[in-house]
Amino acid sequence: MCLFQCIMNYFPEEVLEHVFDFLTSLRDRNAVSLVCKSWYNVERCSRKKVFIGNCYAVNPELVIARFPRFQSLTLKGKPHFADFNLVPHDWGGYVQPWIEALAKNGISLEELRLKRMVVSDESLELLSKSFPNFKSLTLVSCEGFSTDGLAAIASNCRYLRELDLQENEVDDHKGHWLSCFPDSCTSLVSLNFACLKGEVNAAALERLIARCRNLKSLRLNHAVPLETLQKILVQAPQLNDLGIGSFVSDPYTESYFKLKAVLQKCKSVKSLSGFLDVNPRCLPSIYPICTNLTSLNLSYAPGIQSNDLIKLIIRCKKLERLWILDTIGDKGLEVVAATCKELQELRVFPSDLHGVGNAAVTEEGLVAISAGCPKLNSILYFCQQMTNAALITVAKNCPNFIRFRLCTLNPVIPDAVTNQPLDDGFGAIVQSCKGLKRLSVSGLLTDQVFLYIGMYAEQLEMLSIGFAGDSDKGMLYVLNGCKKLKKLEIRDSPFGNMALLSDVGKYETMRSLWMSSCEVTYGACKTLAEKMPRLNVEIINENEEMEGRPKDKHRVEKMYLYRTLVGARKDAPPFVWTL
Amino acid sequence: MERNNGLGLETELRLGLPGGGVGEVEKNEKKRVFSCFFDGGGEAEAKKNQVVGWPPVRAYRQKNSFNLMKMYVKVSMDGAPFLRKIDLSNHKGYSDLVLALEQLFGCFCIGDALKDADNCEYVPIYEDKDGDWMLLGDVPWEMFTETCKRLRIMKKSDAMGIGLHAKDLLKGLSNKEY
C-alpha cells in the first residue's frame, strides 16, 4: 500500500464519506470503489445515485444489497433498436419488480428515471404510495401506462418537483389527471406533458402554475389553447424552459396581442420547444425570446417552412443546441452557421419519410455548419446524400466531436460525386476526433471503414452499423480495436460466426451486442452461450410457423446478448429464447 | 421479390406518385435485402420505402412530427388518358410543384411556361375554392395551397380559343420568385 493510502485509511470513515461526496461522476465513484475494501464500503454506503444501463444485468435485490442508501435510480430497458420497431412488443423491460423491491426494502426513493421501459398504471400507483419523499419522475420512450397512473402520481406525491414525460406512448383517458394535484402542491419545478394527446383542465393548469412559484420548466401539449398559454405566462415569467404545444391563432385578434405582450416579458426563457401546431404568421411574437435562447427544438414543427425558420434562427445568436427538421435546407443551415457561433449540438431530422424525395439537406449544409460553428461537438444528421470530401472537411473543421451520427436516407448510397464508398470520409472523422464516444455510420461502406474505426476510435463507446461491410473482417476490426466499446448494434450486415466467436471474452467488457439480419447461425449463438455463462444470449424468434428450435446451421434473424450477474431473465416472453 | 423487367419502376403503368413503394420484401428469401440497392434507381427507391426501421427515426417521432395534413389534389393534363393526384403539402413552392408535375406527365416545359417562354404548348391552371380557374403563380404559395382544389395542365390552344392571351399573362409571372 502506498503512503497516500496509509494516510487516507487513517481518517475515520466519516471523513472519507465527506470526501466522496464531492465525487459526482459515476465513473469516479466506481473507480474509488476499486481501491481497497475500506473505500469500497464507504463508497457503496454513501452512493446516492445509481445508474443501471441494462435492467437485466442485475436485479433489484443485488442493487439494494450493495447500495443500501441510494435515493435516485436510473434504469434502461429495451435495446436501442427497439426505437425503430425492430424489437417486438412484450419483449420485456418491466419496472414493476423494481418498484416492488425498493418499496419492500425500505429504500427512500426520491428520483426515478426510466428509458425504454414498460411502466404500468399499477407501477405508478405503487410508486406514488411507497416513497413519501419522492420528488422526481422522468420517463423517456416508455409505454404501458395511462393518464390514470399520472393521476396517482399527482395525487399522492406530496413533494413532487419534477414530472418529465418525453416521447412516451401514453393511453390518454382524457380524465383529469392534472386536476389531481392538490391545492397544497406548490413544489413543482418542472412539468413536461408535451407527449400527451388529451386535454387538461385549463383552469386547473392555470391555478397549478400560479401556486408553484419555483416552476422553471413547463412543456405543454398541443391541446392547451393559446389563451391558456397567455395566462400561464403572465403567472410564470420566471420560466427557463418553455414548450409551446399549440401556437395557432389569427394574428389580428386581441388574444394574440395579449400573448405578444406577455412573450416580450419572458426574458428568462432560455430553452424553447414544441410548436406541434403552428400558424407561421404568429411566429414574430416569439422573436423577443430568441435573443436569449440557448436551446431550440423545432423538430416537431413541420408546419414551419424554411423561410420562417430562417427568420427565427437569425435572431438566435446564443444558441448552443438546435434540433430541427430538414425542411431548413442547406441554405438554412448556412444561416445557422453564420449566426450560431456558440452551437454545440445540432440534430437535423427528416421531415418526410415517404415522399418523392425532395432534396432535403445534403453534405453542403453539414460542411457549412462545421465551418461556422467551432464549438460543435455533437451531431445527428439525416441527409439525402454525402461525400467523402465533405466528411474530410468536417473532420478538419471539427476535431471535437463526441457524438457523430450520420444517417443517409438511402442506407447504401455511395459518395454522391465519386460513387465510391464513404469509408474514407468516416475514416477521417475517427482519425480527427480523438474524443469520439458515439458513432453511427451509413451509406455505402466496406470493411475498410471498420479498419479505420478499429484503428483510431480509441474512446468509442457506442457504435451503430447498418447495411455495411463485406465480411467478418469488418466486425473483427471493431471488436479488436475499440477497447472502450460498450454497446455495439448491427443490422443487415454480412458479419457471421467467425466474427462473433473470435473473442468471446470481449462481450463481458461490453454492456450489450445486437445483431439482426446478419449471418450468425443458431449453432454459433449456442456455442457462445455455452462458453460464456455470464452472458445472456437471447434470440428473438418471429417466425410463428416454426415448431421447436431451428437447426444449428440456420441463420438467426435477431440476436441480443448482454452481460449479466443474474442469469437468464424469468420474464422473457415465449418468442425470446435465452440460450 | 424483384420485378424481372430490369427496367426499373418508371416504365410501369401505375396510378400513384413516382417512387412510391410497390416492392415487397419476402421474409424467407436468402438474398440480402440491402443488395437490391445496387440494382438501379427505380427499384432502390421502392425498396427504401419497405425496409423496416430505416431511416432510423423513433416510432414516436414518426407518428408525431410528419406533416399529416396531406393536401392531395387531382391533376389533369389535356390529352392524357387518366388523372393523377399530387400532395401539395409535399412541396415548398411553385418551382418545386412544377418540377413534380413535369415528372408526373413527362412534359418538361411546364416550368418554361411559367417563365414567359413560348416553346411550351401547355399552361398550368388551377380551380380555386370559388370554382374559378386561375393561372398558377399569382398568389403566395401558402395561399395557393389553401385555396387550390384541383390542377389542370391545359393546352394553350384552348386558352387562345376563349380570348385569353396566355403569353401576355405569363409574362408577369417571370418577375416573381416563389
mmCIF file of C-alpha atoms in Angstrom, chain A residues 20-344:
data_model
loop_
_atom_site.group_PDB
_atom_site.id
_atom_site.type_symbol
_atom_site.label_atom_id
_atom_site.label_comp_id
_atom_site.label_asym_id
_atom_site.label_seq_id
_atom_site.Cartn_x
_atom_site.Cartn_y
_atom_site.Cartn_z
ATOM 1 C CA PHE A 20 -16.512 11.093 -1.650
ATOM 2 C CA ASP A 21 -19.492 13.431 -1.531
ATOM 3 C CA PHE A 22 -17.569 15.636 -3.892
ATOM 4 C CA LEU A 23 -17.423 12.853 -6.408
ATOM 5 C CA THR A 24 -20.492 13.268 -8.503
ATOM 6 C CA SER A 25 -19.376 11.400 -11.585
ATOM 7 C CA LEU A 26 -20.296 7.733 -11.604
ATOM 8 C CA ARG A 27 -17.009 6.811 -13.142
ATOM 9 C CA ASP A 28 -15.117 8.415 -10.301
ATOM 10 C CA ARG A 29 -17.225 6.631 -7.721
ATOM 11 C CA ASN A 30 -16.740 3.310 -9.490
ATOM 12 C CA ALA A 31 -13.020 3.963 -9.586
ATOM 13 C CA VAL A 32 -12.688 4.685 -5.857
ATOM 14 C CA SER A 33 -14.654 1.522 -5.122
ATOM 15 C CA LEU A 34 -11.822 -0.473 -6.610
ATOM 16 C CA VAL A 35 -9.051 0.993 -4.466
ATOM 17 C CA CYS A 36 -9.493 -1.156 -1.388
ATOM 18 C CA LYS A 37 -12.164 -2.801 0.755
ATOM 19 C CA SER A 38 -12.494 0.121 3.082
ATOM 20 C CA TRP A 39 -13.058 2.574 0.279
ATOM 21 C CA TYR A 40 -15.447 0.153 -1.397
ATOM 22 C CA ASN A 41 -17.557 0.031 1.739
ATOM 23 C CA VAL A 42 -17.574 3.724 2.400
ATOM 24 C CA GLU A 43 -18.443 4.461 -1.188
ATOM 25 C CA ARG A 44 -21.240 1.962 -1.506
ATOM 26 C CA CYS A 45 -22.947 3.117 1.657
ATOM 27 C CA SER A 46 -22.787 6.721 0.604
ATOM 28 C CA ARG A 47 -23.789 6.430 -3.038
ATOM 29 C CA LYS A 48 -26.972 8.343 -3.628
ATOM 30 C CA LYS A 49 -27.451 7.882 -7.356
ATOM 31 C CA VAL A 50 -27.458 4.506 -9.035
ATOM 32 C CA PHE A 51 -27.348 4.129 -12.801
ATOM 33 C CA ILE A 52 -28.259 0.795 -14.401
ATOM 34 C CA GLY A 53 -27.743 0.807 -18.153
ATOM 35 C CA ASN A 54 -29.408 -2.561 -18.675
ATOM 36 C CA CYS A 55 -32.124 -3.538 -16.228
ATOM 37 C CA TYR A 56 -31.440 -7.219 -16.870
ATOM 38 C CA ALA A 57 -27.759 -7.029 -15.966
ATOM 39 C CA VAL A 58 -28.640 -7.106 -12.278
ATOM 40 C CA ASN A 59 -31.694 -7.489 -10.093
ATOM 41 C CA PRO A 60 -33.083 -5.055 -7.515
ATOM 42 C CA GLU A 61 -32.005 -7.181 -4.561
ATOM 43 C CA LEU A 62 -28.345 -7.059 -5.618
ATOM 44 C CA VAL A 63 -28.515 -3.316 -6.102
ATOM 45 C CA ILE A 64 -30.104 -2.770 -2.719
ATOM 46 C CA ALA A 65 -27.572 -5.036 -1.056
ATOM 47 C CA ARG A 66 -24.683 -3.079 -2.436
ATOM 48 C CA PHE A 67 -26.110 0.416 -2.201
ATOM 49 C CA PRO A 68 -28.431 0.437 0.803
ATOM 50 C CA ARG A 69 -28.885 4.187 0.930
ATOM 51 C CA PHE A 70 -29.454 5.234 -2.630
ATOM 52 C CA GLN A 71 -32.173 7.736 -3.407
ATOM 53 C CA SER A 72 -32.032 8.053 -7.155
ATOM 54 C CA LEU A 73 -32.364 5.242 -9.674
ATOM 55 C CA THR A 74 -31.899 5.336 -13.431
ATOM 56 C CA LEU A 75 -32.950 2.265 -15.390
ATOM 57 C CA LYS A 76 -32.811 1.453 -19.070
ATOM 58 C CA GLY A 77 -34.756 -1.440 -20.545
ATOM 59 C CA LYS A 78 -35.163 -2.338 -24.183
ATOM 60 C CA PRO A 79 -32.289 -2.365 -26.660
ATOM 61 C CA HIS A 80 -31.809 0.836 -28.618
ATOM 62 C CA PHE A 81 -33.091 -0.653 -31.888
ATOM 63 C CA ALA A 82 -36.478 -1.039 -30.227
ATOM 64 C CA ASP A 83 -36.909 2.616 -31.125
ATOM 65 C CA PHE A 84 -37.050 1.613 -34.787
ATOM 66 C CA ASN A 85 -39.608 -1.173 -34.451
ATOM 67 C CA LEU A 86 -37.018 -3.945 -34.542
ATOM 68 C CA VAL A 87 -37.995 -5.361 -31.167
ATOM 69 C CA PRO A 88 -41.422 -6.947 -30.829
ATOM 70 C CA HIS A 89 -43.963 -5.743 -28.365
ATOM 71 C CA ASP A 90 -43.879 -7.529 -24.995
ATOM 72 C CA TRP A 91 -40.127 -8.122 -25.195
ATOM 73 C CA GLY A 92 -39.719 -7.022 -21.615
ATOM 74 C CA GLY A 93 -38.235 -4.216 -19.562
ATOM 75 C CA TYR A 94 -40.801 -4.052 -16.777
ATOM 76 C CA VAL A 95 -40.264 -1.635 -13.941
ATOM 77 C CA GLN A 96 -42.798 -3.251 -11.597
ATOM 78 C CA PRO A 97 -40.417 -5.713 -9.905
ATOM 79 C CA TRP A 98 -38.007 -2.873 -9.212
ATOM 80 C CA ILE A 99 -40.590 -0.689 -7.543
ATOM 81 C CA GLU A 100 -41.875 -3.607 -5.517
ATOM 82 C CA ALA A 101 -38.400 -4.495 -4.297
ATOM 83 C CA LEU A 102 -37.477 -0.937 -3.430
ATOM 84 C CA ALA A 103 -40.703 -0.473 -1.517
ATOM 85 C CA LYS A 104 -40.298 -3.749 0.335
ATOM 86 C CA ASN A 105 -36.743 -2.958 1.384
ATOM 87 C CA GLY A 106 -37.438 0.493 2.679
ATOM 88 C CA ILE A 107 -35.395 2.404 0.134
ATOM 89 C CA SER A 108 -36.075 6.083 0.475
ATOM 90 C CA LEU A 109 -36.519 6.712 -3.234
ATOM 91 C CA GLU A 110 -36.616 10.327 -4.331
ATOM 92 C CA GLU A 111 -35.896 10.142 -8.029
ATOM 93 C CA LEU A 112 -36.706 7.606 -10.749
ATOM 94 C CA ARG A 113 -35.553 7.917 -14.355
ATOM 95 C CA LEU A 114 -36.637 5.287 -16.858
ATOM 96 C CA LYS A 115 -35.826 4.828 -20.516
ATOM 97 C CA ARG A 116 -37.414 2.313 -22.870
ATOM 98 C CA MET A 117 -39.204 0.508 -20.094
ATOM 99 C CA VAL A 118 -42.696 -0.816 -19.649
ATOM 100 C CA VAL A 119 -44.446 1.135 -16.923
ATOM 101 C CA SER A 120 -47.953 0.180 -15.858
ATOM 102 C CA ASP A 121 -50.512 2.271 -14.024
ATOM 103 C CA GLU A 122 -50.128 -0.198 -11.193
ATOM 104 C CA SER A 123 -46.417 0.580 -11.063
ATOM 105 C CA LEU A 124 -47.060 4.306 -10.990
ATOM 106 C CA GLU A 125 -49.599 3.964 -8.243
ATOM 107 C CA LEU A 126 -47.282 1.778 -6.172
ATOM 108 C CA LEU A 127 -44.513 4.288 -6.749
ATOM 109 C CA SER A 128 -46.682 7.174 -5.642
ATOM 110 C CA LYS A 129 -47.712 5.473 -2.413
ATOM 111 C CA SER A 130 -44.476 3.799 -1.327
ATOM 112 C CA PHE A 131 -41.993 6.637 -1.113
ATOM 113 C CA PRO A 132 -43.064 9.640 0.931
ATOM 114 C CA ASN A 133 -40.072 11.710 -0.161
ATOM 115 C CA PHE A 134 -40.487 11.026 -3.850
ATOM 116 C CA LYS A 135 -39.601 14.106 -5.842
ATOM 117 C CA SER A 136 -38.783 13.413 -9.450
ATOM 118 C CA LEU A 137 -40.107 11.147 -12.186
ATOM 119 C CA THR A 138 -38.647 11.125 -15.694
ATOM 120 C CA LEU A 139 -39.998 8.742 -18.321
ATOM 121 C CA VAL A 140 -38.357 8.611 -21.741
ATOM 122 C CA SER A 141 -39.715 6.433 -24.566
ATOM 123 C CA CYS A 142 -41.706 4.325 -22.144
ATOM 124 C CA GLU A 143 -45.072 2.697 -22.632
ATOM 125 C CA GLY A 144 -47.762 0.756 -20.823
ATOM 126 C CA PHE A 145 -49.341 3.460 -18.733
ATOM 127 C CA SER A 146 -52.253 5.826 -18.976
ATOM 128 C CA THR A 147 -53.248 9.158 -17.522
ATOM 129 C CA ASP A 148 -54.718 7.200 -14.585
ATOM 130 C CA GLY A 149 -51.179 6.412 -13.483
ATOM 131 C CA LEU A 150 -50.281 10.081 -13.784
ATOM 132 C CA ALA A 151 -53.297 10.938 -11.657
ATOM 133 C CA ALA A 152 -51.911 8.725 -8.918
ATOM 134 C CA ILE A 153 -48.545 10.491 -9.078
ATOM 135 C CA ALA A 154 -50.215 13.880 -8.959
ATOM 136 C CA SER A 155 -52.468 12.915 -6.068
ATOM 137 C CA ASN A 156 -50.024 11.152 -3.814
ATOM 138 C CA CYS A 157 -46.552 12.603 -4.262
ATOM 139 C CA ARG A 158 -46.738 15.493 -1.875
ATOM 140 C CA TYR A 159 -43.324 16.900 -2.582
ATOM 141 C CA LEU A 160 -43.218 16.310 -6.305
ATOM 142 C CA ARG A 161 -40.735 18.581 -8.012
ATOM 143 C CA GLU A 162 -40.397 17.065 -11.401
ATOM 144 C CA LEU A 163 -42.705 15.217 -13.765
ATOM 145 C CA ASP A 164 -40.967 14.877 -17.105
ATOM 146 C CA LEU A 165 -42.633 12.822 -19.831
ATOM 147 C CA GLN A 166 -40.576 12.598 -23.013
ATOM 148 C CA GLU A 167 -41.829 10.872 -26.110
ATOM 149 C CA ASN A 168 -43.886 8.222 -24.327
ATOM 150 C CA GLU A 169 -46.828 6.291 -25.698
ATOM 151 C CA VAL A 170 -49.467 7.197 -23.155
ATOM 152 C CA ASP A 171 -53.013 5.975 -23.186
ATOM 153 C CA ASP A 172 -54.904 9.176 -22.670
ATOM 154 C CA HIS A 173 -58.183 8.582 -20.869
ATOM 155 C CA LYS A 174 -58.961 12.270 -21.119
ATOM 156 C CA GLY A 175 -59.527 12.258 -17.407
ATOM 157 C CA HIS A 176 -58.465 14.975 -15.091
ATOM 158 C CA TRP A 177 -55.048 13.802 -14.034
ATOM 159 C CA LEU A 178 -53.721 17.329 -13.837
ATOM 160 C CA SER A 179 -56.588 18.370 -11.606
ATOM 161 C CA CYS A 180 -55.382 15.738 -9.151
ATOM 162 C CA PHE A 181 -52.528 17.914 -7.990
ATOM 163 C CA PRO A 182 -53.841 19.047 -4.607
ATOM 164 C CA ASP A 183 -54.054 22.718 -3.706
ATOM 165 C CA SER A 184 -51.256 22.064 -1.262
ATOM 166 C CA CYS A 185 -48.865 21.178 -4.068
ATOM 167 C CA THR A 186 -46.573 24.121 -4.594
ATOM 168 C CA SER A 187 -43.294 22.346 -5.137
ATOM 169 C CA LEU A 188 -43.258 21.767 -8.890
ATOM 170 C CA VAL A 189 -40.099 22.882 -10.614
ATOM 171 C CA SER A 190 -40.517 21.006 -13.867
ATOM 172 C CA LEU A 191 -43.628 19.786 -15.670
ATOM 173 C CA ASN A 192 -43.479 18.270 -19.151
ATOM 174 C CA PHE A 193 -46.572 16.671 -20.633
ATOM 175 C CA ALA A 194 -45.983 17.518 -24.288
ATOM 176 C CA CYS A 195 -46.410 13.914 -25.393
ATOM 177 C CA LEU A 196 -49.946 13.570 -24.062
ATOM 178 C CA LYS A 197 -52.739 13.653 -26.570
ATOM 179 C CA GLY A 198 -55.712 14.669 -24.476
ATOM 180 C CA GLU A 199 -56.952 17.851 -22.964
ATOM 181 C CA VAL A 200 -56.201 19.027 -19.477
ATOM 182 C CA ASN A 201 -58.430 21.258 -17.424
ATOM 183 C CA ALA A 202 -57.261 24.751 -18.323
ATOM 184 C CA ALA A 203 -58.357 26.358 -15.091
ATOM 185 C CA ALA A 204 -56.652 23.667 -13.022
ATOM 186 C CA LEU A 205 -53.471 24.159 -15.032
ATOM 187 C CA GLU A 206 -53.526 27.923 -14.518
ATOM 188 C CA ARG A 207 -54.049 27.542 -10.770
ATOM 189 C CA LEU A 208 -51.279 24.948 -10.525
ATOM 190 C CA ILE A 209 -48.805 27.196 -12.321
ATOM 191 C CA ALA A 210 -49.833 30.176 -10.232
ATOM 192 C CA ARG A 211 -49.112 28.447 -6.939
ATOM 193 C CA CYS A 212 -45.837 26.786 -7.986
ATOM 194 C CA ARG A 213 -43.607 29.809 -7.695
ATOM 195 C CA ASN A 214 -40.457 27.727 -8.312
ATOM 196 C CA LEU A 215 -41.571 26.419 -11.664
ATOM 197 C CA LYS A 216 -38.699 26.661 -14.104
ATOM 198 C CA SER A 217 -39.607 24.264 -16.866
ATOM 199 C CA LEU A 218 -43.013 23.840 -18.494
ATOM 200 C CA ARG A 219 -43.786 21.907 -21.670
ATOM 201 C CA LEU A 220 -47.387 21.836 -22.762
ATOM 202 C CA ASN A 221 -49.157 19.524 -25.161
ATOM 203 C CA HIS A 222 -50.986 20.587 -28.261
ATOM 204 C CA ALA A 223 -54.369 20.596 -26.521
ATOM 205 C CA VAL A 224 -53.603 23.644 -24.394
ATOM 206 C CA PRO A 225 -55.216 26.630 -26.097
ATOM 207 C CA LEU A 226 -53.403 29.854 -26.767
ATOM 208 C CA GLU A 227 -55.486 31.829 -24.269
ATOM 209 C CA THR A 228 -54.379 29.485 -21.523
ATOM 210 C CA LEU A 229 -50.759 29.791 -22.607
ATOM 211 C CA GLN A 230 -51.025 33.541 -22.350
ATOM 212 C CA LYS A 231 -52.497 33.400 -18.839
ATOM 213 C CA ILE A 232 -49.860 30.924 -17.725
ATOM 214 C CA LEU A 233 -47.025 33.083 -18.973
ATOM 215 C CA VAL A 234 -48.399 36.046 -17.061
ATOM 216 C CA GLN A 235 -48.253 33.927 -13.899
ATOM 217 C CA ALA A 236 -44.844 32.425 -14.601
ATOM 218 C CA PRO A 237 -42.455 34.956 -16.089
ATOM 219 C CA GLN A 238 -39.608 33.161 -14.321
ATOM 220 C CA LEU A 239 -39.701 30.158 -16.669
ATOM 221 C CA ASN A 240 -36.380 28.982 -18.124
ATOM 222 C CA ASP A 241 -37.700 26.288 -20.377
ATOM 223 C CA LEU A 242 -40.921 26.575 -22.341
ATOM 224 C CA GLY A 243 -42.617 24.047 -24.579
ATOM 225 C CA ILE A 244 -45.475 25.514 -26.568
ATOM 226 C CA GLY A 245 -47.919 22.883 -27.731
ATOM 227 C CA SER A 246 -50.255 24.753 -29.964
ATOM 228 C CA PHE A 247 -49.408 28.088 -31.494
ATOM 229 C CA VAL A 248 -52.338 28.688 -33.743
ATOM 230 C CA SER A 249 -54.073 31.996 -33.758
ATOM 231 C CA ASP A 250 -55.338 34.662 -36.016
ATOM 232 C CA PRO A 251 -52.723 37.391 -35.752
ATOM 233 C CA TYR A 252 -55.383 40.050 -35.654
ATOM 234 C CA THR A 253 -57.219 39.020 -32.535
ATOM 235 C CA GLU A 254 -56.988 40.506 -29.078
ATOM 236 C CA SER A 255 -55.788 37.267 -27.548
ATOM 237 C CA TYR A 256 -52.861 37.278 -29.937
ATOM 238 C CA PHE A 257 -51.924 40.834 -28.949
ATOM 239 C CA LYS A 258 -52.039 39.883 -25.303
ATOM 240 C CA LEU A 259 -49.814 36.880 -25.979
ATOM 241 C CA LYS A 260 -47.364 39.009 -27.876
ATOM 242 C CA ALA A 261 -47.172 41.433 -24.980
ATOM 243 C CA VAL A 262 -46.532 38.768 -22.384
ATOM 244 C CA LEU A 263 -43.932 36.999 -24.520
ATOM 245 C CA GLN A 264 -41.946 40.188 -24.647
ATOM 246 C CA LYS A 265 -41.598 39.942 -20.880
ATOM 247 C CA CYS A 266 -40.318 36.352 -20.839
ATOM 248 C CA LYS A 267 -36.702 37.342 -20.618
ATOM 249 C CA SER A 268 -35.549 34.288 -18.716
ATOM 250 C CA VAL A 269 -36.679 31.679 -21.231
ATOM 251 C CA LYS A 270 -33.509 30.014 -22.450
ATOM 252 C CA SER A 271 -34.971 26.886 -23.944
ATOM 253 C CA LEU A 272 -37.878 26.700 -26.377
ATOM 254 C CA SER A 273 -39.600 23.713 -27.946
ATOM 255 C CA GLY A 274 -42.872 22.372 -29.269
ATOM 256 C CA PHE A 275 -44.921 24.216 -31.877
ATOM 257 C CA LEU A 276 -46.729 20.982 -32.635
ATOM 258 C CA ASP A 277 -49.418 23.024 -34.352
ATOM 259 C CA VAL A 278 -48.370 26.385 -35.610
ATOM 260 C CA ASN A 279 -49.531 29.255 -37.711
ATOM 261 C CA PRO A 280 -46.276 30.630 -39.098
ATOM 262 C CA ARG A 281 -47.699 34.131 -39.215
ATOM 263 C CA CYS A 282 -47.767 34.149 -35.423
ATOM 264 C CA LEU A 283 -44.074 33.426 -35.130
ATOM 265 C CA PRO A 284 -42.920 37.050 -34.963
ATOM 266 C CA SER A 285 -44.312 37.179 -31.434
ATOM 267 C CA ILE A 286 -41.546 34.753 -30.481
ATOM 268 C CA TYR A 287 -38.756 36.992 -31.748
ATOM 269 C CA PRO A 288 -38.176 38.763 -28.406
ATOM 270 C CA ILE A 289 -37.376 35.420 -26.799
ATOM 271 C CA CYS A 290 -34.892 34.429 -29.475
ATOM 272 C CA THR A 291 -32.078 36.657 -28.324
ATOM 273 C CA ASN A 292 -31.616 34.747 -25.072
ATOM 274 C CA LEU A 293 -32.218 31.235 -26.333
ATOM 275 C CA THR A 294 -29.537 28.615 -25.810
ATOM 276 C CA SER A 295 -31.703 25.667 -26.796
ATOM 277 C CA LEU A 296 -34.284 25.452 -29.577
ATOM 278 C CA ASN A 297 -36.196 22.349 -30.591
ATOM 279 C CA LEU A 298 -38.398 22.738 -33.646
ATOM 280 C CA SER A 299 -38.153 19.128 -34.730
ATOM 281 C CA TYR A 300 -41.838 18.537 -34.080
ATOM 282 C CA ALA A 301 -42.961 21.547 -36.065
ATOM 283 C CA PRO A 302 -43.334 20.511 -39.682
ATOM 284 C CA GLY A 303 -45.683 23.438 -40.134
ATOM 285 C CA ILE A 304 -42.808 25.908 -40.166
ATOM 286 C CA GLN A 305 -41.236 26.290 -43.580
ATOM 287 C CA SER A 306 -37.670 27.158 -44.345
ATOM 288 C CA ASN A 307 -38.158 30.916 -44.709
ATOM 289 C CA ASP A 308 -39.842 31.262 -41.348
ATOM 290 C CA LEU A 309 -37.269 29.012 -39.721
ATOM 291 C CA ILE A 310 -34.507 31.232 -41.013
ATOM 292 C CA LYS A 311 -36.230 34.361 -39.737
ATOM 293 C CA LEU A 312 -36.330 32.814 -36.271
ATOM 294 C CA ILE A 313 -32.827 31.431 -36.218
ATOM 295 C CA ILE A 314 -31.194 34.581 -37.449
ATOM 296 C CA ARG A 315 -32.196 36.112 -34.124
ATOM 297 C CA CYS A 316 -30.803 33.272 -32.010
ATOM 298 C CA LYS A 317 -27.178 34.246 -31.671
ATOM 299 C CA LYS A 318 -26.622 32.459 -28.383
ATOM 300 C CA LEU A 319 -27.905 29.072 -29.467
ATOM 301 C CA GLU A 320 -25.973 26.107 -28.122
ATOM 302 C CA ARG A 321 -28.401 23.375 -29.024
ATOM 303 C CA LEU A 322 -30.608 23.181 -32.121
ATOM 304 C CA TRP A 323 -32.983 20.370 -33.100
ATOM 305 C CA ILE A 324 -34.666 20.965 -36.417
ATOM 306 C CA LEU A 325 -36.269 19.310 -39.433
ATOM 307 C CA ASP A 326 -34.502 19.052 -42.769
ATOM 308 C CA THR A 327 -37.048 21.470 -44.203
ATOM 309 C CA ILE A 328 -34.486 24.030 -43.184
ATOM 310 C CA GLY A 329 -32.416 23.031 -46.194
ATOM 311 C CA ASP A 330 -28.751 23.620 -46.893
ATOM 312 C CA LYS A 331 -29.417 27.339 -47.264
ATOM 313 C CA GLY A 332 -30.961 27.446 -43.827
ATOM 314 C CA LEU A 333 -28.018 25.592 -42.362
ATOM 315 C CA GLU A 334 -25.721 28.203 -43.865
ATOM 316 C CA VAL A 335 -27.678 30.802 -41.922
ATOM 317 C CA VAL A 336 -27.255 28.717 -38.777
ATOM 318 C CA ALA A 337 -23.532 28.538 -39.445
ATOM 319 C CA ALA A 338 -23.317 32.280 -39.860
ATOM 320 C CA THR A 339 -25.444 33.093 -36.821
ATOM 321 C CA CYS A 340 -24.982 30.478 -34.130
ATOM 322 C CA LYS A 341 -21.346 30.675 -33.174
ATOM 323 C CA GLU A 342 -21.941 29.055 -29.806
ATOM 324 C CA LEU A 343 -23.565 25.965 -31.280
ATOM 325 C CA GLN A 344 -22.524 22.694 -29.643
#
